[in-house]
XYZ file of C-alpha atoms in Angstrom:
715
model
C -0.208 -0.383 0.573
C 1.608 3.374 -0.952
C 2.855 5.256 2.023
C 0.922 8.928 3.644
C 3.728 11.439 2.724
C 5.022 13.718 5.363
C 3.560 16.819 6.050
C 4.854 20.259 3.857
C 6.085 21.411 7.272
C 9.037 17.999 7.259
C 9.046 17.554 4.302
C 13.348 18.830 4.882
C 12.495 17.871 8.574
C 15.152 15.428 8.657
C 18.285 17.934 7.544
C 16.951 20.269 9.092
C 16.947 18.473 12.228
C 20.720 17.300 12.072
C 21.950 20.788 11.662
C 20.110 22.370 13.999
C 18.821 19.701 17.485
C 21.389 18.938 19.606
C 24.579 21.871 19.290
C 24.263 23.206 22.945
C 25.621 26.869 21.987
C 22.716 27.446 20.050
C 19.989 27.139 23.007
C 22.405 27.657 25.808
C 22.155 31.203 24.714
C 18.158 31.571 26.657
C 15.958 29.745 28.246
C 14.700 27.075 26.175
C 11.082 26.914 27.861
C 9.883 29.603 30.138
C 6.732 28.852 31.519
C 4.526 30.556 33.774
C 0.480 29.751 34.793
C -2.545 30.747 35.059
C -4.918 29.479 37.338
C -7.675 30.633 36.525
C -7.461 30.144 32.667
C -10.401 27.391 30.520
C -8.708 24.840 27.793
C -11.088 23.190 25.492
C -10.568 20.605 22.811
C -13.037 18.756 20.837
C -11.406 16.116 17.943
C -13.262 14.573 15.418
C -11.001 11.432 13.970
C -12.524 9.120 11.077
C -16.643 10.315 11.700
C -16.721 11.830 8.904
C -14.597 9.420 6.379
C -11.365 7.694 6.944
C -8.401 10.040 7.122
C -10.108 12.672 8.210
C -9.916 14.826 11.290
C -11.039 17.319 12.937
C -10.087 19.890 15.962
C -12.354 22.782 17.773
C -9.907 24.307 20.003
C -11.199 27.106 22.594
C -9.751 29.136 25.197
C -11.469 31.084 27.246
C -10.235 33.472 29.989
C -12.834 34.482 33.091
C -10.341 36.978 34.500
C -9.634 38.915 31.862
C -12.739 38.126 29.875
C -11.415 37.056 27.232
C -11.415 34.360 24.768
C -10.167 33.196 21.169
C -10.809 29.232 19.034
C -9.156 27.672 16.390
C -10.377 25.334 13.825
C -8.509 22.469 12.629
C -8.784 20.252 9.840
C -5.958 17.036 8.597
C -6.921 15.208 5.838
C -4.327 11.435 5.406
C -4.579 9.069 2.121
C -2.466 7.002 0.935
C 0.119 9.023 -1.614
C -1.820 12.442 -0.295
C -1.652 14.290 2.994
C -3.719 18.011 3.425
C -4.488 20.746 6.743
C -5.803 23.836 7.699
C -5.910 25.726 10.315
C -8.571 28.139 10.888
C -8.113 31.231 13.051
C -11.968 33.078 13.311
C -11.629 35.397 15.500
C -8.230 37.012 14.302
C -8.785 37.879 11.106
C -10.101 35.735 10.329
C -7.419 33.843 8.859
C -6.517 30.042 7.291
C -3.435 28.809 6.395
C -3.422 25.706 3.802
C -0.987 23.084 2.661
C -0.580 19.893 1.059
C 2.117 16.987 -0.012
C 1.135 14.431 -2.599
C 3.739 11.273 -2.971
C 4.949 8.836 -5.056
C 7.567 6.723 -4.713
C 9.493 8.829 -2.849
C 8.618 11.562 -4.230
C 7.083 14.340 -2.792
C 5.589 17.920 -3.520
C 4.299 20.452 -1.570
C 2.327 24.274 -1.431
C 1.498 26.099 1.121
C -0.532 29.451 1.598
C -2.183 32.006 3.957
C -5.529 33.986 3.045
C -6.947 36.978 5.250
C -10.506 37.279 4.792
C -10.499 40.957 6.456
C -8.361 42.305 3.106
C -9.727 39.399 0.773
C -5.248 38.641 -0.025
C -3.310 36.057 0.416
C -0.461 36.413 2.687
C 2.316 34.758 1.659
C 2.457 31.421 0.125
C 5.528 28.622 -0.707
C 6.724 25.272 -1.701
C 8.534 22.623 -1.985
C 9.832 19.087 -3.702
C 11.261 15.625 -2.160
C 12.763 12.963 -2.434
C 13.148 10.438 -0.112
C 14.947 6.359 0.051
C 15.801 4.316 2.725
C 18.959 6.119 3.994
C 18.465 9.667 2.375
C 16.184 12.213 1.442
C 16.858 15.540 -0.445
C 14.243 18.687 -1.141
C 14.545 22.470 -2.818
C 12.014 24.718 -0.710
C 10.732 27.696 -1.282
C 9.322 30.172 1.584
C 8.483 33.695 2.357
C 6.455 33.554 -0.673
C 9.097 31.880 -2.804
C 11.582 34.391 -2.394
C 14.387 32.063 -0.195
C 15.129 29.421 -1.243
C 16.411 25.845 0.342
C 18.498 22.847 -1.258
C 19.002 20.223 1.205
C 20.084 16.570 1.676
C 20.489 14.074 4.146
C 22.402 11.012 4.305
C 22.303 8.425 7.416
C 25.676 6.274 5.985
C 25.395 3.652 8.103
C 23.214 2.795 11.428
C 25.943 4.829 13.374
C 27.415 8.287 10.575
C 24.512 10.587 8.887
C 25.233 13.056 7.380
C 24.053 16.404 5.679
C 24.240 20.026 3.818
C 21.950 22.597 3.237
C 22.087 26.138 1.041
C 19.975 29.118 1.189
C 19.864 31.852 -0.687
C 17.634 35.156 -0.530
C 16.905 36.661 -4.101
C 15.507 39.769 -1.714
C 18.897 39.725 -0.274
C 20.994 39.441 -3.087
C 23.368 37.714 -0.478
C 25.210 35.120 -1.909
C 24.549 31.386 -1.135
C 24.724 30.447 2.534
C 26.353 26.309 2.780
C 26.250 24.059 5.748
C 26.981 20.955 6.667
C 26.990 19.149 9.281
C 27.585 15.066 10.348
C 26.131 12.561 13.463
C 27.843 9.417 15.279
C 26.313 6.749 17.910
C 29.040 6.515 20.561
C 26.919 3.893 21.411
C 22.775 3.345 22.035
C 22.997 6.248 24.878
C 25.435 8.299 23.036
C 25.820 10.862 20.094
C 28.672 13.384 18.327
C 27.632 16.199 16.378
C 29.994 18.730 13.857
C 29.091 21.082 11.512
C 30.294 24.127 9.810
C 29.580 27.534 7.194
C 30.857 28.718 4.577
C 31.873 32.214 7.217
C 34.024 29.198 9.034
C 31.765 29.021 11.946
C 32.585 25.631 13.489
C 30.673 23.884 16.605
C 30.894 20.541 18.479
C 28.273 18.925 20.234
C 28.179 16.035 22.661
C 24.897 14.469 24.603
C 24.330 11.054 26.643
C 20.975 9.969 27.977
C 22.373 9.715 31.940
C 18.739 8.380 32.436
C 15.537 7.974 31.952
C 14.413 11.229 32.418
C 18.069 13.094 32.282
C 19.855 14.221 29.894
C 23.192 15.905 29.842
C 24.721 18.045 26.468
C 28.439 19.874 26.161
C 28.911 21.950 23.364
C 32.185 23.966 20.980
C 31.856 26.817 18.714
C 34.866 28.347 16.941
C 35.638 30.642 14.570
C 37.707 29.038 12.301
C 39.233 32.164 11.206
C 40.506 33.420 14.259
C 41.554 30.060 16.315
C 44.426 31.890 16.721
C 42.279 34.488 19.543
C 40.900 32.797 22.925
C 37.042 35.053 21.907
C 36.847 32.527 18.888
C 36.659 29.496 21.352
C 33.532 28.999 23.777
C 32.423 26.440 25.281
C 28.965 25.652 26.549
C 26.962 23.502 29.312
C 23.873 21.948 29.650
C 21.746 19.991 31.697
C 17.817 18.590 31.019
C 16.066 16.442 33.318
C 12.563 16.206 32.649
C 12.657 17.779 29.156
C 12.901 21.196 31.771
C 16.904 22.619 31.442
C 18.811 23.675 35.303
C 19.972 27.110 34.713
C 21.986 28.973 37.258
C 19.747 31.412 37.900
C 21.139 35.062 38.816
C 20.634 37.160 41.925
C 18.463 39.766 40.603
C 17.932 39.665 36.895
C 17.279 37.369 34.100
C 16.223 39.627 31.405
C 19.449 38.305 29.511
C 18.534 34.743 30.673
C 21.305 32.674 30.716
C 24.145 33.404 27.674
C 26.854 31.503 26.516
C 28.283 29.974 29.060
C 31.564 31.105 27.815
C 30.459 34.466 29.625
C 31.153 34.418 33.200
C 28.319 36.254 34.530
C 27.719 38.203 37.997
C 24.518 39.603 38.968
C 24.282 43.094 39.738
C 22.881 45.291 42.781
C 21.835 48.127 41.621
C 22.864 50.994 38.644
C 25.703 52.245 40.621
C 27.443 49.162 40.364
C 28.552 50.200 37.346
C 30.909 52.266 38.984
C 32.708 48.480 39.514
C 33.043 47.505 36.013
C 36.186 48.005 34.118
C 38.504 45.572 31.805
C 37.240 42.728 29.895
C 33.830 42.694 32.092
C 30.574 44.490 30.781
C 27.947 45.663 32.634
C 24.686 44.822 30.799
C 21.495 46.781 31.494
C 17.561 46.411 30.720
C 14.841 48.699 32.169
C 11.179 47.604 31.923
C 10.685 50.954 32.282
C 8.154 52.442 29.694
C 8.982 56.358 30.965
C 11.265 57.506 27.633
C 12.571 60.457 29.731
C 14.054 58.128 32.946
C 15.372 55.515 30.261
C 17.542 58.561 29.110
C 18.512 59.657 32.318
C 19.320 56.154 32.975
C 21.669 55.795 30.441
C 23.096 59.100 31.171
C 23.952 57.951 34.281
C 25.734 55.052 33.247
C 27.764 57.551 31.070
C 29.118 59.780 33.610
C 29.292 57.099 36.298
C 31.123 54.218 34.440
C 35.198 54.360 34.352
C 37.217 55.137 31.461
C 37.330 51.414 30.051
C 34.703 49.764 30.844
C 31.907 48.271 28.283
C 28.381 48.722 29.246
C 25.154 47.349 27.374
C 21.624 49.061 27.714
C 18.172 47.709 26.760
C 14.702 49.856 27.052
C 11.353 50.267 25.358
C 9.141 53.713 25.842
C 5.816 54.033 24.899
C 5.154 56.530 21.886
C 7.377 58.768 21.307
C 8.700 61.325 19.121
C 12.836 61.768 20.096
C 14.575 64.481 18.545
C 18.084 65.083 18.361
C 19.897 67.808 20.776
C 20.897 70.524 18.318
C 17.416 69.528 16.685
C 14.270 72.262 15.449
C 11.122 70.112 16.950
C 9.227 72.820 14.403
C 11.814 71.514 11.879
C 11.186 68.081 12.134
C 7.355 67.520 13.581
C 3.604 68.035 13.328
C 3.667 69.530 16.836
C -0.168 70.129 16.756
C -0.545 66.124 16.768
C 1.073 66.377 20.198
C -1.588 67.159 22.953
C 0.196 67.635 26.089
C 0.044 65.714 29.392
C -1.694 63.012 27.788
C 0.681 60.312 26.758
C -1.341 57.862 27.044
C -3.607 58.936 23.701
C -0.749 60.488 21.776
C 2.920 60.471 21.259
C 5.666 62.147 23.462
C 8.368 65.201 22.799
C 11.251 64.293 23.404
C 14.854 65.627 23.649
C 17.751 63.153 24.201
C 21.320 64.302 25.075
C 23.004 62.886 21.618
C 23.100 64.543 18.462
C 21.879 62.768 14.977
C 18.259 62.595 13.689
C 14.404 62.596 14.839
C 12.791 58.486 15.286
C 10.036 57.471 16.664
C 9.699 55.452 19.601
C 6.907 52.904 20.506
C 6.462 49.225 22.360
C 7.071 47.577 18.987
C 10.697 49.091 19.018
C 14.010 47.767 20.328
C 16.290 50.570 21.731
C 19.487 49.546 22.717
C 22.939 51.581 23.914
C 26.943 51.074 23.520
C 28.764 52.845 26.006
C 33.022 52.089 25.388
C 36.193 54.100 25.586
C 37.077 55.793 22.679
C 39.471 54.038 21.158
C 36.739 50.946 20.739
C 34.494 52.969 19.086
C 33.063 52.925 15.202
C 29.863 53.376 13.852
C 29.583 50.224 12.215
C 30.635 48.194 14.997
C 27.118 47.737 17.275
C 25.018 48.362 13.722
C 26.622 45.379 12.188
C 26.052 43.688 16.243
C 22.278 44.217 16.012
C 22.906 43.294 12.097
C 23.966 40.370 12.664
C 22.234 39.399 15.320
C 19.237 40.154 13.571
C 20.106 37.799 10.994
C 20.612 34.643 13.874
C 17.688 34.853 15.589
C 14.963 32.420 14.839
C 11.793 34.733 14.905
C 9.123 34.095 12.604
C 8.152 36.534 10.111
C 11.171 38.249 9.816
C 13.968 39.318 7.292
C 16.267 37.083 6.410
C 18.923 39.155 5.917
C 20.471 42.518 7.394
C 23.228 44.700 6.272
C 24.893 47.988 7.351
C 25.221 50.853 4.612
C 27.398 53.702 4.650
C 24.906 55.971 6.600
C 26.327 53.163 9.482
C 21.831 52.300 8.662
C 20.712 48.532 9.250
C 18.881 47.665 6.506
C 16.910 45.138 4.789
C 16.190 44.583 1.105
C 12.597 43.376 0.042
C 11.421 42.710 -3.230
C 14.454 44.603 -4.348
C 14.388 48.157 -2.564
C 16.294 48.956 0.876
C 14.430 49.815 4.240
C 16.307 51.509 6.899
C 15.093 49.247 10.068
C 17.574 50.535 12.333
C 19.362 53.594 13.504
C 21.615 55.329 15.209
C 23.255 58.088 17.263
C 25.703 59.519 18.991
C 27.919 61.547 21.735
C 31.503 61.462 21.797
C 33.636 62.997 25.152
C 36.747 62.952 25.947
C 36.367 59.767 28.763
C 33.676 57.307 26.648
C 32.155 57.049 23.758
C 28.312 56.536 23.789
C 26.293 54.884 20.711
C 22.527 54.561 20.653
C 20.205 52.705 18.070
C 16.767 51.849 17.525
C 15.362 48.617 16.093
C 11.890 48.568 14.587
C 10.892 45.248 15.061
C 6.650 46.218 14.631
C 5.674 49.511 15.541
C 2.621 51.042 14.255
C 4.355 52.712 11.143
C 1.224 54.589 10.506
C 2.576 56.901 13.270
C 5.536 57.663 11.964
C 4.704 59.368 9.179
C 1.742 61.341 11.517
C 3.896 62.707 14.281
C 7.187 63.573 11.551
C 5.145 65.690 8.876
C 6.417 69.072 9.476
C 3.758 71.583 7.878
C 5.972 74.191 8.738
C 8.983 72.386 6.562
C 9.354 74.690 3.816
C 8.554 77.531 5.200
C 11.808 77.408 7.779
C 15.678 78.089 6.711
C 16.681 75.891 9.608
C 20.337 76.226 10.894
C 21.415 72.962 13.678
C 21.029 69.162 12.559
C 17.684 67.908 10.225
C 17.198 64.554 9.703
C 18.170 62.660 5.988
C 14.537 60.587 5.577
C 15.054 57.472 4.918
C 11.858 54.510 3.691
C 11.558 52.335 7.156
C 10.785 48.652 8.144
C 9.454 46.329 10.457
C 11.780 43.322 11.118
C 9.027 40.867 11.208
C 6.514 42.308 7.810
C 4.927 39.024 6.660
C 3.333 38.123 9.937
C -0.235 39.467 10.611
C 0.874 40.200 14.432
C -2.340 42.990 15.224
C -3.880 39.756 14.416
C -2.068 36.997 16.065
C -0.881 39.216 19.218
C -2.303 42.682 19.584
C -1.782 43.585 22.972
C 2.224 42.631 23.044
C 2.280 39.911 24.818
C 4.540 37.858 22.381
C 7.343 41.687 22.353
C 9.303 40.215 25.497
C 10.310 36.546 23.767
C 11.802 38.754 21.453
C 13.674 41.104 22.920
C 15.011 38.948 25.301
C 16.332 36.008 21.825
C 17.937 40.641 20.290
C 19.513 41.895 23.348
C 21.198 37.887 24.066
C 21.997 37.230 20.764
C 23.310 41.591 20.749
C 25.103 41.464 23.458
C 26.601 37.396 22.667
C 28.049 39.036 19.397
C 29.565 42.427 21.356
C 31.654 39.171 23.926
C 33.366 37.258 21.043
C 32.868 38.921 17.185
C 33.805 42.989 17.246
C 36.689 43.463 14.991
C 39.527 41.738 17.169
C 39.542 40.718 20.040
C 40.546 43.000 21.975
C 36.851 44.720 21.637
C 35.732 41.367 22.881
C 34.810 40.483 26.966
C 35.005 37.491 28.933
C 32.957 38.182 31.614
C 29.432 40.150 32.721
C 27.365 41.638 34.804
C 23.537 41.558 34.596
C 20.697 44.342 35.884
C 16.793 44.485 35.589
C 16.001 47.620 36.587
C 13.145 49.159 38.317
C 10.481 45.812 37.770
C 8.764 45.970 40.558
C 7.140 49.315 39.497
C 7.396 49.810 35.856
C 5.032 46.358 35.161
C 6.101 44.823 31.956
C 2.403 44.498 30.409
C 1.003 46.618 27.116
C -2.059 48.741 27.920
C -4.044 48.676 25.148
C -7.843 46.759 26.354
C -6.999 48.082 28.975
C -10.001 51.049 31.042
C -8.911 54.129 30.989
C -8.750 53.841 35.178
C -5.872 51.773 34.447
C -4.222 53.480 32.175
C -4.474 56.074 34.850
C -2.835 54.018 37.611
C -0.321 52.096 35.184
C 0.583 55.648 34.153
C 0.838 56.737 37.543
C 2.672 53.479 38.548
C 5.497 54.123 35.952
C 6.137 57.163 37.547
C 6.506 56.000 40.675
C 10.648 56.748 40.528
C 10.243 60.473 39.297
C 8.122 60.965 42.711
C 10.673 59.606 44.699
C 13.604 61.748 42.991
C 11.334 65.007 44.118
C 10.798 63.123 48.122
C 14.261 62.884 47.999
C 14.540 66.762 46.597
C 15.379 66.381 43.086
C 14.190 69.495 41.626
C 10.558 69.401 39.544
C 9.071 73.540 37.239
C 6.228 74.694 38.283
C 4.229 73.008 35.000
C 4.748 69.625 36.501
C 3.679 70.714 40.117
C 0.244 69.479 39.275
C 0.989 66.027 37.461
C 2.698 65.427 40.935
C -0.088 66.485 43.387
C -2.218 63.774 41.757
C 0.799 61.361 42.580
C 0.206 62.278 46.097
C -3.185 60.869 46.373
C -1.759 56.806 45.570
C 0.851 56.362 47.815
C 0.079 52.703 47.937
C 2.247 52.978 43.767
C 3.926 55.377 45.614
C 5.681 53.222 48.074
C 6.206 50.899 45.397
C 9.667 52.460 44.427
C 11.323 50.985 47.800
C 11.276 48.091 46.392
C 13.554 49.957 43.640
C 16.602 48.608 45.566
C 18.346 51.552 44.182
C 20.615 53.896 46.434
C 18.267 56.943 47.272
C 21.572 59.278 45.747
C 21.396 57.328 42.260
C 16.854 57.879 42.458
C 17.849 61.404 43.292
C 20.171 61.928 40.298
C 18.591 60.487 37.484
C 14.757 61.188 38.427
C 16.282 65.356 38.241
C 17.799 64.688 35.082
C 14.113 62.910 34.245
C 12.648 66.396 35.474
C 15.444 68.625 32.932
C 14.179 66.393 29.706
C 10.690 66.713 30.582
C 10.754 70.327 31.042
C 9.863 72.236 27.803
C 12.238 74.898 28.077
C 15.092 71.732 27.450
C 12.454 70.871 24.273
C 12.240 74.148 22.994
C 14.310 76.483 24.507
C 17.904 74.312 23.045
C 16.628 75.009 19.485
C 19.049 76.564 17.065
C 18.230 80.028 14.773
C 15.413 79.306 12.734
C 14.067 81.678 10.569
C 10.122 81.038 9.388
C 9.044 82.987 6.499
C 5.370 83.072 5.343
C 6.930 83.314 1.268
C 10.572 81.803 1.236
C 10.026 82.444 -2.604
C 10.904 86.372 -1.857
C 13.465 85.997 1.142
C 16.977 86.205 0.553
C 17.859 83.280 2.897
C 15.611 81.575 1.500
C 17.286 81.791 -2.284
C 20.460 81.174 -0.766
C 20.942 77.381 -0.525
C 19.516 76.360 3.109
C 20.529 73.551 5.157
C 16.835 71.520 4.245
C 17.022 73.088 0.685
C 16.342 69.129 -0.357
C 13.621 68.869 1.155
C 11.939 72.243 0.136
C 12.630 72.184 -3.500
C 11.533 69.791 -4.572
C 7.735 70.443 -3.525
C 7.144 73.670 -2.996
C 3.212 74.727 -1.235
C 3.027 78.483 -1.319
C 0.970 79.719 2.059
C -2.722 80.683 1.194
C -2.158 84.714 1.670
C -0.731 87.769 -0.368
C 2.605 88.861 -0.476
C 1.032 92.346 1.283
C -0.104 89.887 4.004
C 3.088 88.434 4.678
C 5.443 87.451 7.942
C 8.561 86.584 8.786
C 9.886 85.544 12.602
C 13.514 85.256 13.178
C 13.940 82.713 16.298
C 16.826 82.284 18.665
C 16.938 79.461 21.354
C 13.147 79.214 20.647
C 12.400 83.125 21.374
C 11.204 85.199 18.108
C 14.104 87.777 18.758
C 12.878 90.278 15.538
C 10.130 89.282 12.741
C 8.782 91.492 9.662
C 5.327 91.483 8.193
C 2.400 94.267 8.067
C -0.595 91.227 9.322
C 1.129 91.900 13.006
C -1.573 93.562 15.252
C -0.410 97.305 16.177
C -1.028 96.501 19.693
C 2.022 93.716 19.197
C 5.412 93.196 20.087
C 6.459 89.847 19.285
C 9.966 90.066 19.852
C 10.900 88.426 22.688
C 8.037 86.041 23.040
C 8.408 81.973 23.376
C 7.482 80.978 20.473
C 6.087 77.280 21.522
C 3.548 79.326 24.005
C 2.087 80.754 21.187
C -1.895 78.644 21.617
C -3.740 80.882 19.305
C -2.119 83.898 16.392
C -5.646 85.681 16.422
C -4.120 86.952 19.558
C -1.255 88.191 17.998
C -2.122 88.847 14.078
C -4.795 90.339 11.394
C -6.630 87.267 10.569
C -8.614 89.590 7.160
C -6.633 87.526 4.526
C -6.919 84.094 7.586
C -3.303 85.120 8.013
C -3.773 84.215 11.526
C -5.383 80.718 10.702
C -2.460 79.391 8.516
C -0.184 80.388 11.515
C -2.398 77.961 13.934
C -1.963 74.850 11.412
C 1.614 75.497 10.748
C 3.413 76.694 13.718
C 0.802 75.409 16.291
C 2.331 74.287 19.200
C 0.366 71.948 22.018
C 2.418 72.675 25.020
């Protein structure tokens, strides 16, 4: 009787298992199984097998969480016959979406295809195809995945009962990269133990040993090395893992498990608080992850790490911000952003405007973006160094739906290629001092790209002649695109796991694969700061009262800093009064474990960054005019000429009603124009405090209305 072919996902399984399983260096870096339980979770599964037809199976899967009042379900269908195997997976609550695959086999030959369909958009989201041939002792397959853009050829051979061998070649047509090649072999020492080895085209080799100690205990040892740099100790790494009952036994950190169980070659030490950064030097690194979503607190922590670390130390800091637009130290917010889109003191409803202390361009942050910061001695600084480390980490991270290849372009951005086009997925900014160098960057994993256009489209751009630094406009995209994450994970519950993978691989890469062995490190201290005061939960789906409580809780550290004497601008005192009413939340800041002087310093810097004086009065000199075509300054090749020259826009009133403002440090220094009311002197007026131009200029020709639309700042 003809055999039932394997499902589509298993056509190349023998080769993939040989290349990927049991090499502990690829898995010892993270917790293999991270489980948490919810005691009030109801799961239901109903199965029908061979009732309707022989070989047909149907599953109804349902789950209900009474605490969250959320529910979900899936319908799965399987049909197996000689020479035929098909599956359909339907999620009626998310999308709805359906994924179907089918394989057909005959005398060892097998062919299959897979496609996903979204009912809401009435479109096929992705498709794949594969062909293969299998005999008793060998299997060969060719697969084309990611909508027929990623091609893989694989071969697996059972040489004899003790020896297996395999190889795989991969080519991504969108990335235009070279063909990747990997070969591996497995040798059984006895019925309970075996060794494996593999190497790829870059010379990265790995060895593994696995022995079954008892019925439920297995020991695995691994060694990885860069064969092109064998003389450097940093390129030879040893790893181990003990698995009992299917779960890895790991040495826990005292306080931090954010980058949980990095490469065992890294000697890791738990950190107590941020002050421990002062003890780090040489080949020992300090890795910090903030669980705060407050951009001001995170930038203040970054500043603390920069100013309190030793000149020869290596510091890595990772954080995620709530929605915000972050401009560079010397940038113009009227030129870079649409200030009317920001609602003051309402960070839960819109993004916030933030000015950082480092240079560089304007970026958008939200819960789908991971921020990283590397602080090092100036002698080790390179604009490409940590961008390349991130590119390698993203390439190697096992994340569903991500792009397959990442590279660093000539602007030091990490980019991907899709359909022959280049998209920026990570940008960087830098700060250099006498003894320290800081490189921080973004990583768009699954950010809300529509908000970038909303907040970064300045209506005043073509009317401004600006000094200072202007952002370079680039096409951007998330590293995850093909998977409908909005339907699969609407509350970002999977994001911490994805970020953890990237963080682990980033630190691992920084330790071992930098430009030279002298730039690596062999031990690290790990700290997760503010874990109790900043809960890891997304605010989407919460009631308004829950949002307020969550936001106030996130400000608990800030309140504690104020209690310790950190200054608070008058504009923020009303918000601080609200914090005083929730002492139970404020008290949570006492559990942070940070010394009072550290909390006070970070809180003080955060308040400086939060204050509008820093956001707006730091702006370099610029000129705004309603009729740039009549202005000598604008005709003299302004700094922003590239953007303004492409699509000139004119004010909707005549030249006789024009207005020109000369602004220095956010204050109107001089003004020109007959439309200004006779009783008004604009000189000395703080620009961002003007909330209605009708009080200042004649509106008979619509000048005030136009200024309210163009220069309005809701701060």
